[in-house]
Coordinates of C-alpha atoms in Angstrom, one line a residue:
X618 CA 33.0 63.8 19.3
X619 CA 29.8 62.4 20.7
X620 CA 27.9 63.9 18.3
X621 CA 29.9 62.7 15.1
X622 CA 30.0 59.6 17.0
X623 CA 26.2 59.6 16.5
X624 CA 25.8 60.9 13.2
X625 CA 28.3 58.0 12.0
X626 CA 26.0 55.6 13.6
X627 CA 22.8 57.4 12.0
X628 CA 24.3 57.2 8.8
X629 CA 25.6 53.3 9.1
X630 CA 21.8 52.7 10.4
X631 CA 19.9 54.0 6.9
X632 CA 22.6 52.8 4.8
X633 CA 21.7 51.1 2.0
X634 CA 24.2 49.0 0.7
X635 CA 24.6 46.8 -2.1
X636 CA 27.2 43.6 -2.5
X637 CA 28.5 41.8 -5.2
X638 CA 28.6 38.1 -3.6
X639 CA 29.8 35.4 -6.0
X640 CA 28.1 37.0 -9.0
X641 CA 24.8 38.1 -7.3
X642 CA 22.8 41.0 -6.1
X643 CA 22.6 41.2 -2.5
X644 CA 20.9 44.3 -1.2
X645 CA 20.6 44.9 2.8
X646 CA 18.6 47.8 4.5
X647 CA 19.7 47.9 7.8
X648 CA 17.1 49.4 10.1
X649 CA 17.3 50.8 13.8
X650 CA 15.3 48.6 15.7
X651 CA 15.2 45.4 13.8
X652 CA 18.2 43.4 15.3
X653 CA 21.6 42.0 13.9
X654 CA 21.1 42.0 9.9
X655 CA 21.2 38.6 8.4
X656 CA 21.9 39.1 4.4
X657 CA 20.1 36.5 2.5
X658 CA 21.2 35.9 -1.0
X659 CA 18.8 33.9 -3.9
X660 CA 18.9 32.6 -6.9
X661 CA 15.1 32.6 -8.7
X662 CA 16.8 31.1 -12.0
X663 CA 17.0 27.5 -11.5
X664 CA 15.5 25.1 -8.9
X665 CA 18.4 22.7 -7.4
X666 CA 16.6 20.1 -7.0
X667 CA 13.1 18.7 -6.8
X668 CA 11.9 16.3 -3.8
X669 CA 8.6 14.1 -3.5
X670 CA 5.5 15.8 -3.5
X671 CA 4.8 13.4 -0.2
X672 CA 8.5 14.7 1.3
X673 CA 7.2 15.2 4.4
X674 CA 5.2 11.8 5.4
X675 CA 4.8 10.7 9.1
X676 CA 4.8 7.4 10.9
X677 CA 2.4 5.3 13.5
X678 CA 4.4 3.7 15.5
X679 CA 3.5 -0.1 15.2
X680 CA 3.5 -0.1 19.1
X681 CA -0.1 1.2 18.3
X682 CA -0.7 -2.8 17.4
X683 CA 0.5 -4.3 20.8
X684 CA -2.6 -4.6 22.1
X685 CA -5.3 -4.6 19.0
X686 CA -8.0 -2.2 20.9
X687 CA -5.8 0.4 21.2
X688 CA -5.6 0.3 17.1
X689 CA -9.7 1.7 17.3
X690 CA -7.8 5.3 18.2
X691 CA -7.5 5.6 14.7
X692 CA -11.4 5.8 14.4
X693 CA -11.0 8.9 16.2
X694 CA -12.5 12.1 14.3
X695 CA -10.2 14.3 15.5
X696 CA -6.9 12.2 14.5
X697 CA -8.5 11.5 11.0
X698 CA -9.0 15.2 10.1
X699 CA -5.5 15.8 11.9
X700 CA -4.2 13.6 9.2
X701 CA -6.2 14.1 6.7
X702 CA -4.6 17.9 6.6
X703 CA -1.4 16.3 6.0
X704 CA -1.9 15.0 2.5
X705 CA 0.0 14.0 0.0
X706 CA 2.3 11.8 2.4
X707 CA 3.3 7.8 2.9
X708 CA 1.7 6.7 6.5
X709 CA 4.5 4.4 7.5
X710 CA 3.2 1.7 9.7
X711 CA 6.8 0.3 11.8
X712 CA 9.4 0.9 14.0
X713 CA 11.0 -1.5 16.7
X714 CA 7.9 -3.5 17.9
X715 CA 7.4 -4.3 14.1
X716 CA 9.6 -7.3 14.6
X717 CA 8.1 -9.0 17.7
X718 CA 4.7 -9.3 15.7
X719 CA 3.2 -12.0 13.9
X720 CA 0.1 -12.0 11.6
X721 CA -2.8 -14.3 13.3
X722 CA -6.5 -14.7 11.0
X723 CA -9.4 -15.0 13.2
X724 CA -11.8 -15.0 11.0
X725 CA -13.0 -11.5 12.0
X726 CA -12.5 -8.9 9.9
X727 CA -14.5 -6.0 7.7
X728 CA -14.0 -4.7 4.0
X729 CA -12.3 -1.0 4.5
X730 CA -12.7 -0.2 1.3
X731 CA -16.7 -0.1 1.5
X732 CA -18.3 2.6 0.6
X733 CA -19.6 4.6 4.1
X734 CA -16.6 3.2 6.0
X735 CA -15.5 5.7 7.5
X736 CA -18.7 7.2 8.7
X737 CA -19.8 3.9 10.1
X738 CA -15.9 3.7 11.6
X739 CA -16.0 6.3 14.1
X740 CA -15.5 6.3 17.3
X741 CA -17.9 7.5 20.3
X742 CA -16.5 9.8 22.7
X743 CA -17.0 7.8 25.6
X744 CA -14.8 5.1 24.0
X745 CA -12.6 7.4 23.2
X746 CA -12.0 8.7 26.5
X747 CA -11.8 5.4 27.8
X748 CA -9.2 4.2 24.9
X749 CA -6.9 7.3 25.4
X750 CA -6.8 6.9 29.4
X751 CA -5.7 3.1 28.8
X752 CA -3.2 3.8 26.4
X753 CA -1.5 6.3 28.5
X754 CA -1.1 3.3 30.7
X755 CA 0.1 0.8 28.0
X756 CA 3.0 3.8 26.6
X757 CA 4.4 3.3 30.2
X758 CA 4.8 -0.4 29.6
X759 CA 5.8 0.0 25.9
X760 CA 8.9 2.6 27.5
X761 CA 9.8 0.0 30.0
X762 CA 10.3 -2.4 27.1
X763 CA 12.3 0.2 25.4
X764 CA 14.5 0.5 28.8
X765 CA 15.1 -2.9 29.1
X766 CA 15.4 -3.8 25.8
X767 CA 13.5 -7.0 25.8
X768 CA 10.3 -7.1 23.7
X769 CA 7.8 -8.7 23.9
X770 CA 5.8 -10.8 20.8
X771 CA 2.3 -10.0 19.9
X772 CA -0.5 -11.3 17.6
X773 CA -2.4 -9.1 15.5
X774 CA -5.6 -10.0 13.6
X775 CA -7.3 -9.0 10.4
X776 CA -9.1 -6.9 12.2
X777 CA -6.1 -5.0 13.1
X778 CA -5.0 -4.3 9.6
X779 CA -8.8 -3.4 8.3
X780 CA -8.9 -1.0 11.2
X781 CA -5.1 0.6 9.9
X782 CA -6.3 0.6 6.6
X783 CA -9.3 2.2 7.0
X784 CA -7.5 4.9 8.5
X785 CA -5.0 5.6 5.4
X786 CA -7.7 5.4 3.1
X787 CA -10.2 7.4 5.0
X788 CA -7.4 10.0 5.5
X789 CA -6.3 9.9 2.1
X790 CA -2.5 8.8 3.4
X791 CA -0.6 6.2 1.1
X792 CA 0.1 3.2 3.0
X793 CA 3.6 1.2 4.2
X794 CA 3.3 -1.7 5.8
X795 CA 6.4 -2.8 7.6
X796 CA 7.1 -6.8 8.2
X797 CA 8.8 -8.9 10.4
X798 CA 12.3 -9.6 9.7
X799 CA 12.9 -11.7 12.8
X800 CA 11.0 -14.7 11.8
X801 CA 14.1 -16.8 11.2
X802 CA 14.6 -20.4 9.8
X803 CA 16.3 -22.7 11.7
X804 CA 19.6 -21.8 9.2
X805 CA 18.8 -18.1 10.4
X806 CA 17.5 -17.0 6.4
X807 CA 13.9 -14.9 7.1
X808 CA 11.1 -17.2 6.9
X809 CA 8.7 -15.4 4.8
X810 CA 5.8 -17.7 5.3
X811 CA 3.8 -14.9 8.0
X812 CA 4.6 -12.2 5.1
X813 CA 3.2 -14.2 2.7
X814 CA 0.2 -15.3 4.7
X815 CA -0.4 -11.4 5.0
X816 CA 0.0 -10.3 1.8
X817 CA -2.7 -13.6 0.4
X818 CA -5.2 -11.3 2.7
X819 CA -4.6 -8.3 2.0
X820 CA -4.7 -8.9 -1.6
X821 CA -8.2 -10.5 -1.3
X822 CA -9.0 -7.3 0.2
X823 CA -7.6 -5.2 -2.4
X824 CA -5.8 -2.8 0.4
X825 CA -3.5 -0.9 -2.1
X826 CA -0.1 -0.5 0.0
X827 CA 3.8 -0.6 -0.2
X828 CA 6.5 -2.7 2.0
X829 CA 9.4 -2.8 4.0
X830 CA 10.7 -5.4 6.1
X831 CA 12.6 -5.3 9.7
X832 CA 13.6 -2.0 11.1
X833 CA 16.8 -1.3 12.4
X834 CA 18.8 -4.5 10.9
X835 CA 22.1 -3.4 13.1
X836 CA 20.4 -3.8 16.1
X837 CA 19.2 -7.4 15.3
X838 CA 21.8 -8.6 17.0
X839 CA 21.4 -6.3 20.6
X840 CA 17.7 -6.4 20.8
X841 CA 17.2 -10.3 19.7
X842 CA 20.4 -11.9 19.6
X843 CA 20.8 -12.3 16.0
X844 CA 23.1 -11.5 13.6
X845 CA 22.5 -10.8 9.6
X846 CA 25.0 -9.2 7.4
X847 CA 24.0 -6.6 4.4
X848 CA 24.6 -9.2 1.6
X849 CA 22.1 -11.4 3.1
X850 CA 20.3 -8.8 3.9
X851 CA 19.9 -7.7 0.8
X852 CA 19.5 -11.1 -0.6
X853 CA 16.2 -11.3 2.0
X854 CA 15.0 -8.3 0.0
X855 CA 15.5 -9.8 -3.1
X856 CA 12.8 -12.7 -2.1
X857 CA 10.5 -10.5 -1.0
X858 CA 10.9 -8.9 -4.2
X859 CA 10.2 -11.9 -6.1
X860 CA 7.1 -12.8 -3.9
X861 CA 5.5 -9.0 -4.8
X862 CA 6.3 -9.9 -8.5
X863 CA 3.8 -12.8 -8.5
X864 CA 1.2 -11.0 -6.6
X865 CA -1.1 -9.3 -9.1
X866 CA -1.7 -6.2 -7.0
X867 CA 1.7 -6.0 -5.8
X868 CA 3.7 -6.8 -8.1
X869 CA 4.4 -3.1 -9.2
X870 CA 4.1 -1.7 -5.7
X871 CA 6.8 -0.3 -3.6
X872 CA 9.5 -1.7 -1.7
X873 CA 11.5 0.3 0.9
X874 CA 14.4 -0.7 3.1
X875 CA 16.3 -1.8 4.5
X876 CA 15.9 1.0 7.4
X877 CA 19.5 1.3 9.0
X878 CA 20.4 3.4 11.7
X879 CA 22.4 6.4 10.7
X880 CA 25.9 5.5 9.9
X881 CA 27.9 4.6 13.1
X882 CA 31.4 2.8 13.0
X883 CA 29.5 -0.2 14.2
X884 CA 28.0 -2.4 11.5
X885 CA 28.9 0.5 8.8
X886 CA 29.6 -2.3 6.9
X887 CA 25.5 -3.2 6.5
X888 CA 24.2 -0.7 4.1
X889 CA 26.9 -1.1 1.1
X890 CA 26.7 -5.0 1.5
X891 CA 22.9 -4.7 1.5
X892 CA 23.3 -2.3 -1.5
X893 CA 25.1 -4.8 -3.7
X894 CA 23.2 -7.7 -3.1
X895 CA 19.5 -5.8 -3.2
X896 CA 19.5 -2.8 -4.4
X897 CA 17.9 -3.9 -7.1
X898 CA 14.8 -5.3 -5.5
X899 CA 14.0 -1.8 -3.7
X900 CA 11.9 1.6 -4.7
X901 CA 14.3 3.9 -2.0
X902 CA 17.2 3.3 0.3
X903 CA 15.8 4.2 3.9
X904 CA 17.8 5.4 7.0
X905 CA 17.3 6.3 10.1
X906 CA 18.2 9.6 12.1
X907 CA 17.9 11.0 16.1
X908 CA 20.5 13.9 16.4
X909 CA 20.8 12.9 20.3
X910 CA 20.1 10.7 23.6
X911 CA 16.6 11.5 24.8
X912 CA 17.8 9.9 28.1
X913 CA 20.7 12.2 28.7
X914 CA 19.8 15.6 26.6
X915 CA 18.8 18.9 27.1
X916 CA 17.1 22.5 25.7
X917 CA 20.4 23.7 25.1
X918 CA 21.3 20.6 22.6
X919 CA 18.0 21.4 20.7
X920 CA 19.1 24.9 20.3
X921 CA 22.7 24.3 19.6
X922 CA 23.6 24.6 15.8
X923 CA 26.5 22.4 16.0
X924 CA 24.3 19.5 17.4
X925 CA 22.1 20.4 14.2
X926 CA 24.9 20.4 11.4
X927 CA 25.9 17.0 12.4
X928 CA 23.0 15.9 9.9
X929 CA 24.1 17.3 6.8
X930 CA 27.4 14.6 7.4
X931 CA 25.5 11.8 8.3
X932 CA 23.4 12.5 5.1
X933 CA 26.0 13.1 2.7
X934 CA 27.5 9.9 4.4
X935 CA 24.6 8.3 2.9
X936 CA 24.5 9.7 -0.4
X937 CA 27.8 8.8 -1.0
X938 CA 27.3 5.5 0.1
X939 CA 24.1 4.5 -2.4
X940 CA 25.9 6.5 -5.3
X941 CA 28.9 4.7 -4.8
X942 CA 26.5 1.3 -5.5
X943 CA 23.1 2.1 -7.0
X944 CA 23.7 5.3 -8.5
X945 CA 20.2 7.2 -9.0
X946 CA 18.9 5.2 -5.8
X947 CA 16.3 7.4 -4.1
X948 CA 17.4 7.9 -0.4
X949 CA 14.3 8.7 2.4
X950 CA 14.6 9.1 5.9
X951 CA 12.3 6.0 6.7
X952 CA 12.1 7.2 10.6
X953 CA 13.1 10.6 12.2
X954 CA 12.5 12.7 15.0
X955 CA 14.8 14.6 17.4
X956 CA 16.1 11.9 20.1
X957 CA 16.3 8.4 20.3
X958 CA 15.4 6.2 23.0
X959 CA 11.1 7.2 22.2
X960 CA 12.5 10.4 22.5
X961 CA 12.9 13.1 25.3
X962 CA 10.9 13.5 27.9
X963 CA 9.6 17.6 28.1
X964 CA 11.4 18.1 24.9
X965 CA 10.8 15.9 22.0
X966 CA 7.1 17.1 22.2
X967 CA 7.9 20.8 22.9
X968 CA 8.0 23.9 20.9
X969 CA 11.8 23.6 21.3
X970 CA 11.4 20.6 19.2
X971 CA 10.6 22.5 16.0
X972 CA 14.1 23.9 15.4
X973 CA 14.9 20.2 14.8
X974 CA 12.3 19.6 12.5
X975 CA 12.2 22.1 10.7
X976 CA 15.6 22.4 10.1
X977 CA 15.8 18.7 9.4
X978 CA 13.0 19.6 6.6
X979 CA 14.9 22.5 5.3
X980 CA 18.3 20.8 5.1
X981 CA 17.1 17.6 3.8
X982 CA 15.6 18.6 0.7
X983 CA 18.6 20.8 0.2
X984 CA 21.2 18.1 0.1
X985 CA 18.9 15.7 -1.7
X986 CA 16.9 13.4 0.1
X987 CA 13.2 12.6 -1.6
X988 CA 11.2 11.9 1.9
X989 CA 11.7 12.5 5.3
X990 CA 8.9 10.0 7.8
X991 CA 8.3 11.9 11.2
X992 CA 8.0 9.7 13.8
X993 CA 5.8 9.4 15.1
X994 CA 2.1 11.1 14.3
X995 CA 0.4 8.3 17.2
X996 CA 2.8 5.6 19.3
X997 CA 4.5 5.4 22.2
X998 CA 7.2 7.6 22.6
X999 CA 7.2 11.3 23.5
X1000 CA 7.8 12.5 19.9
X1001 CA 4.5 12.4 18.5
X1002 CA 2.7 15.0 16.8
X1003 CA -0.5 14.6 18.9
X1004 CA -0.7 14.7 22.1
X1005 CA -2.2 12.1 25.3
X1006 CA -5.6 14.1 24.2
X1007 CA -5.1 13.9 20.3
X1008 CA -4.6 17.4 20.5
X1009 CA -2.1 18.6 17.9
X1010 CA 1.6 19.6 19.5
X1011 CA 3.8 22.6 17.7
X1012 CA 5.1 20.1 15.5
X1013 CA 2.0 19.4 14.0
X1014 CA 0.9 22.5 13.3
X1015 CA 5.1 23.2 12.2
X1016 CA 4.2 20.2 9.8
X1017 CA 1.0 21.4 8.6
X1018 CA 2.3 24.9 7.6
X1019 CA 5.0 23.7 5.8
X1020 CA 2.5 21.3 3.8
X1021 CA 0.5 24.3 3.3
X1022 CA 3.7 27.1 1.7
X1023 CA 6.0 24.8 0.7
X1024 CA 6.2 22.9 -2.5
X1025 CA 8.9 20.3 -3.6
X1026 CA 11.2 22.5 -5.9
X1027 CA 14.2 23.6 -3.7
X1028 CA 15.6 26.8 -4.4
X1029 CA 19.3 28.2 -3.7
X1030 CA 19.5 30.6 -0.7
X1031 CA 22.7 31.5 1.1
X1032 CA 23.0 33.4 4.3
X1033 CA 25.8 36.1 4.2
X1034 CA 26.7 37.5 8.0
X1035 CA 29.8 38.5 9.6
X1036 CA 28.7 38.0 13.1
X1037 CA 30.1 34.9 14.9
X1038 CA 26.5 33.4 15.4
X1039 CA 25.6 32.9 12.1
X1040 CA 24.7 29.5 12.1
X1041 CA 22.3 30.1 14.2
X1042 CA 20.3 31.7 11.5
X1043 CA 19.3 29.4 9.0
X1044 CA 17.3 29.9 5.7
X1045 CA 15.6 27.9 3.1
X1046 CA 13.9 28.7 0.4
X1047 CA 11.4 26.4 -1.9
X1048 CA 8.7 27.5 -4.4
X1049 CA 5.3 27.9 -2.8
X1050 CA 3.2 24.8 -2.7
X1051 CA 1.5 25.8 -6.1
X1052 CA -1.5 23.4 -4.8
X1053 CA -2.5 26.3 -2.7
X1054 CA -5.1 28.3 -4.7
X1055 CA -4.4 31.4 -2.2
X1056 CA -1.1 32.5 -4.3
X1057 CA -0.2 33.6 -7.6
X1058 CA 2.2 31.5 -9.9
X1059 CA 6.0 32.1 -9.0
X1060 CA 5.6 32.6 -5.6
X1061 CA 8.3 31.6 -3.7
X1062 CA 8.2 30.6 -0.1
X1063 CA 11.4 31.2 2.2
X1064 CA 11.7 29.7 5.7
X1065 CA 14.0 30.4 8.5
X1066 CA 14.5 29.9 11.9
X1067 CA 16.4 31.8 14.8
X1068 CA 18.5 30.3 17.3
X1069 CA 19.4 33.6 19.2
X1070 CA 17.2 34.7 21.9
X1071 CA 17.8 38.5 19.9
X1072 CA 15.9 39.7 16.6
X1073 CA 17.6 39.1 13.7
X1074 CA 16.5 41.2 10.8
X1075 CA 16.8 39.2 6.8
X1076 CA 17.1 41.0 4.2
X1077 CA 17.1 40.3 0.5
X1078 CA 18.4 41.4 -2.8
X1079 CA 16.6 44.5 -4.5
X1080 CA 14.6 42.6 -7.0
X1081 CA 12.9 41.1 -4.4
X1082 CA 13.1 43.3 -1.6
X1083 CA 10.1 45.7 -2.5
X1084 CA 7.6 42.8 -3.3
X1085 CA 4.6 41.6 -1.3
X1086 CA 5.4 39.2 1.9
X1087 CA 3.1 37.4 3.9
X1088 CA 4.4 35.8 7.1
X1089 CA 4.0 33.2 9.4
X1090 CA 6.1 33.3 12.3
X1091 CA 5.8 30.6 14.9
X1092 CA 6.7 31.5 18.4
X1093 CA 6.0 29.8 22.4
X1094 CA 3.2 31.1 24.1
X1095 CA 4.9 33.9 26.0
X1096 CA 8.6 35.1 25.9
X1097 CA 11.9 34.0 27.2
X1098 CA 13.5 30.6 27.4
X1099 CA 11.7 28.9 29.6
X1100 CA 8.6 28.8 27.7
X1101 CA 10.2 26.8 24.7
X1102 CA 9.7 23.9 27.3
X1103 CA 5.8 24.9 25.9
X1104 CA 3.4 22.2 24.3
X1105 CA 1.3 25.3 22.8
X1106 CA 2.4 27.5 20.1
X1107 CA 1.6 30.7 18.3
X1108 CA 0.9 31.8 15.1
X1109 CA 1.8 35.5 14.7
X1110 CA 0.5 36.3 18.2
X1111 CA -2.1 33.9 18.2
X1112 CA -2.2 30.6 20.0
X1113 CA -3.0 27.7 17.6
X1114 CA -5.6 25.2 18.4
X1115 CA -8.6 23.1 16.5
X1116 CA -11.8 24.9 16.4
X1117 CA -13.5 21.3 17.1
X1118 CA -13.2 17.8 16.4
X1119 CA -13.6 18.2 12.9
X1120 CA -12.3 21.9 12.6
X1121 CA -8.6 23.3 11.8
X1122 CA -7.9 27.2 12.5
X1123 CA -7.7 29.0 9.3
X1124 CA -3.8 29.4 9.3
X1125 CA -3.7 33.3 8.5
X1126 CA -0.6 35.2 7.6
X1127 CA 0.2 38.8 7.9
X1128 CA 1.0 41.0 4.8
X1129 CA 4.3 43.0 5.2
X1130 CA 3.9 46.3 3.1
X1131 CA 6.6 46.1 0.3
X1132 CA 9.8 47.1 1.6
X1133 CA 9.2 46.3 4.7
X1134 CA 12.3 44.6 6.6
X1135 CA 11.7 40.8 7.5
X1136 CA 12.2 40.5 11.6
X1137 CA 12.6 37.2 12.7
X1138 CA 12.1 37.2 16.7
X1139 CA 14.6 35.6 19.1
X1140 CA 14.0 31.4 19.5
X1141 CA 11.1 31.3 16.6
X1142 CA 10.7 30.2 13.3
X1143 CA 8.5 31.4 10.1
X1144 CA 7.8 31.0 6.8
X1145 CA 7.6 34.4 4.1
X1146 CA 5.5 33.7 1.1
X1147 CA 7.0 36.2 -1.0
X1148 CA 3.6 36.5 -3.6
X1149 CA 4.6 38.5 -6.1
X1150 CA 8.1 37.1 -6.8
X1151 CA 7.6 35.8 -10.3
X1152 CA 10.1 33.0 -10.2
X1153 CA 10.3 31.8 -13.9
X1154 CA 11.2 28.4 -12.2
X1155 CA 7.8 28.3 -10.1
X1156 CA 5.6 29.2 -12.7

């Protein structure tokens, strides 16, 4: 009996199986050591959807600005290369402290569209130092704020804006600039004489850049004690709108707002009221998303894929919501991270933080939003990309990979498992970034992360099966739970880090011999170019 038993299992083991699933090829080796099979089903013929090429943009958070010195971090080498990598992406200037700052000339100020600017720009190391010690000082006093929920107002110069600027140009980032919706009139309508003020400079200064204006209008009300409903919202849109029109370098640029929270029973009323009266007047409906608390969460909530699947309602919530009034309306994710609240404290900057992301990234694009704005790359908070240094965290270098494979035409891929943890598997699949000279046309890049602290081993229909792959699997510096609490990652086997100021790793991938079954370790993620796939719809 106990050898039968064993022969049955043999067999079972180097069975190779073939299932009809809704009309489509799905072939599964199942090997001996390679974990719980994870049956991955795709369809090359047709791309679902495509997003922006900039879908993945981050944020400075305009906390940056409280004190204008702190704005010369952005002179740094290191941060400008850092960004620089990123391209094509929006650099969203905003967030909270956005509305507790006023525009003040001073009469000092540089052109940072000269020629040499960025050379001449850059900042000494000693100043550096110095700048990055204060600030750690001045995030303590920015979280305070955030705690107490009382803000205080700032000033910021021309200076400041050459200096933010000079950054998106030198980095090649397209910039949005987000104004103050809480200058009010006495009759409580925005009083748009800052904005304008502004916008007359940074016209003579030919800055190139997009707008929004406020962030978070539902918590007006909490964080300044006043109160605006969507139609006048949107009617507030509409004038800046017409101010843009008589602007001769802004008069075609974009417009993006009006930057809700994600849909909460509380003021739900805001986005379609703000939709009917200004729709019109903007380039993309933005929202805002946090799946939890960073005051009260924890690794297991990072890792848990119910926690996760609450994004897909909030954005179809959305969806439905600008299709139901501005049908064709471009939605983005204006600001996004994993927690709210500047986010969580020996989490939001972990590697346990990448499941999040990248499953924010994956699932995004798949139901149809056009760009997703990390929050933050630099700014108070503990969700950055960089760290107190300006060293890169795993989400950076999560970020930068997925710049690097991934290109905007999403692709249908269905899991197919029988094993009660099968969302914690999750796979997406895109055509490869055909930017990158380094593949051939119709390569297609799939990406998938694994909740389980066991292998899991995907496999994929026949035609595909025996082709080329080259993988990048992301994993924390050394095994077990505990190290997802890690602000290091590693790059199959390798620990990531800049070669110098100036330098990125090469990101190198490891070729799979055809056939070869995908593993996907336990707690990691990874991306599988798939080179020789041929996908007429990548081509």
């Amino acid at each position: 009996k106990h050898l039968a038993s064993v022969s049955a299992i043999v067999v079972f083991v180097v069975l190779f199986r073939v299932l009809r699933v809704g009309g489509k090829t799905v072939t599964s080796i199942d090997d001996d050591d390679g974990g719980q099979p994870i049956h991955v089903d795709l369809d090359l013929s047709r791309v679902v959807r495509v997003v922006s090429e900039r879908f993945l943009s981050v944020a400075i958070d305009a906390s940056l600005m409280s004190d204008e010195k702190f704005m010369n971090l952005l002179n740094s080498p290191k941060l400008r290369t850092l960004a620089k990598a990123l391209i094509p992406a929006f650099l969203r200037f905003g967030g909270t402290k956005q509305d507790f700052m006023k525009f003040r000339p001073q009469g000092r100020y540089f052109q940072a569209r000269d020629n040499n600017v960025c050379e001449k720009l850059e900042l000494p190391p000693f100043l550096e130092n110095k700048l990055k010690q204060e600030w750690v000082l001045q995030s303590k006093t920015l979280l305070q704020e955030e705690v107490e929920g009382k803000y205080k107002k700032t000033k910021f110069s021309e200076y400041a804006v050459d200096l933010l600027y000079a950054f998106a140009n030198c980095s090649g980032l397209d910039l949005i600039f987000g104004l103050n919706a809480l200058l009010r009139t006495p009759e409580n309508s925005w009083d748009s004489t800052n904005a304008e003020l502004l916008l007359k400079y940074c016209g003579s200064r030919q800055y190139v850049m997009s707008w929004e204006l406020g962030n978070e209008p539902n918590s007006y009300e909490k964080k300044a004690g006043i109160r605006v409903d969507g139609y006048q919202l949107g009617q507030e849109f509409f004038h800046l709108h017409q101010i843009l029109q008589k602007s001769i370098l802004y008069n075609s640029t974009g417009l993006y707002g009006p930057d809700v929270s994600q849909p909460h029973d509380h003021r739900k009323d805001l986005l379609p009221g703000f939709l009917e009266a200004g729709a019109e007047a903007i380039t993309a409906c933005t929202w805002h998303h946090y799946y939890v608390n960073g005051r009260d969460t924890s690794l297991e909530d990072f890792l848990n894929p119910v926690v996760l699947d609450t994004l897909a309602t909030k954005i179809n919530e959305v969806l439905e919501t600008v299709k139901s009034v501005s049908t064709g309306k471009k939605v983005w994710l204006g600001e996004t991270s994993s927690a709210y609240g500047g986010g969580a404290v020996g989490l939001s900057d972990t590697f346990a933080a990448g499941f999040m992301w990248l499953d924010k990234l994956g699932l995004g694009a798949k139901l149809g939003l056009d760009v997703i704005i990390r929050q933050v790359l630099i700014g108070s908070g503990t969700y950055h990309l960089v760290d107190d240094n300006l060293d890169p965290l795993p989400d950076y270098w999560l970020s930068l990979l997925y710049k690097r494979l991934v290109g905007p035409e999403v692709i249908k891929a269905e899991v197919h498992t029988n094993f009660a943890t099968k969302k914690q598997v999750r796979v997406y699949l895109h055509c490869t970034n055909r930017k990158s000279t380094h593949y051939k046309q119709g390569a297609v890049t799939l990406f998938a992360l694994n909740l389980n602290k066991g292998q899991v081993t995907i496999t994929l229909p026949s035609y595909i099966a025996n082709s080329t792959f080259e993988e990048f699997v992301l994993q924390a510096p050394e095994p077990g739970k505990q190290s997802l609490y890690s602000r290091s990652v590693k790059l199959n086997g390798e620990v990531l880090k800049m070669v110098d100021d100036r330098t990125l790793p090469a990101l190198q991938g490891s070729e799979l011999p055809p056939g070869e079954p995908i593993k996907l370790p336990g707690f990691s993620f990874a991306f599988y170019v798939v080179t020789d796939a041929r996908a007429p719809v990548c081509k």
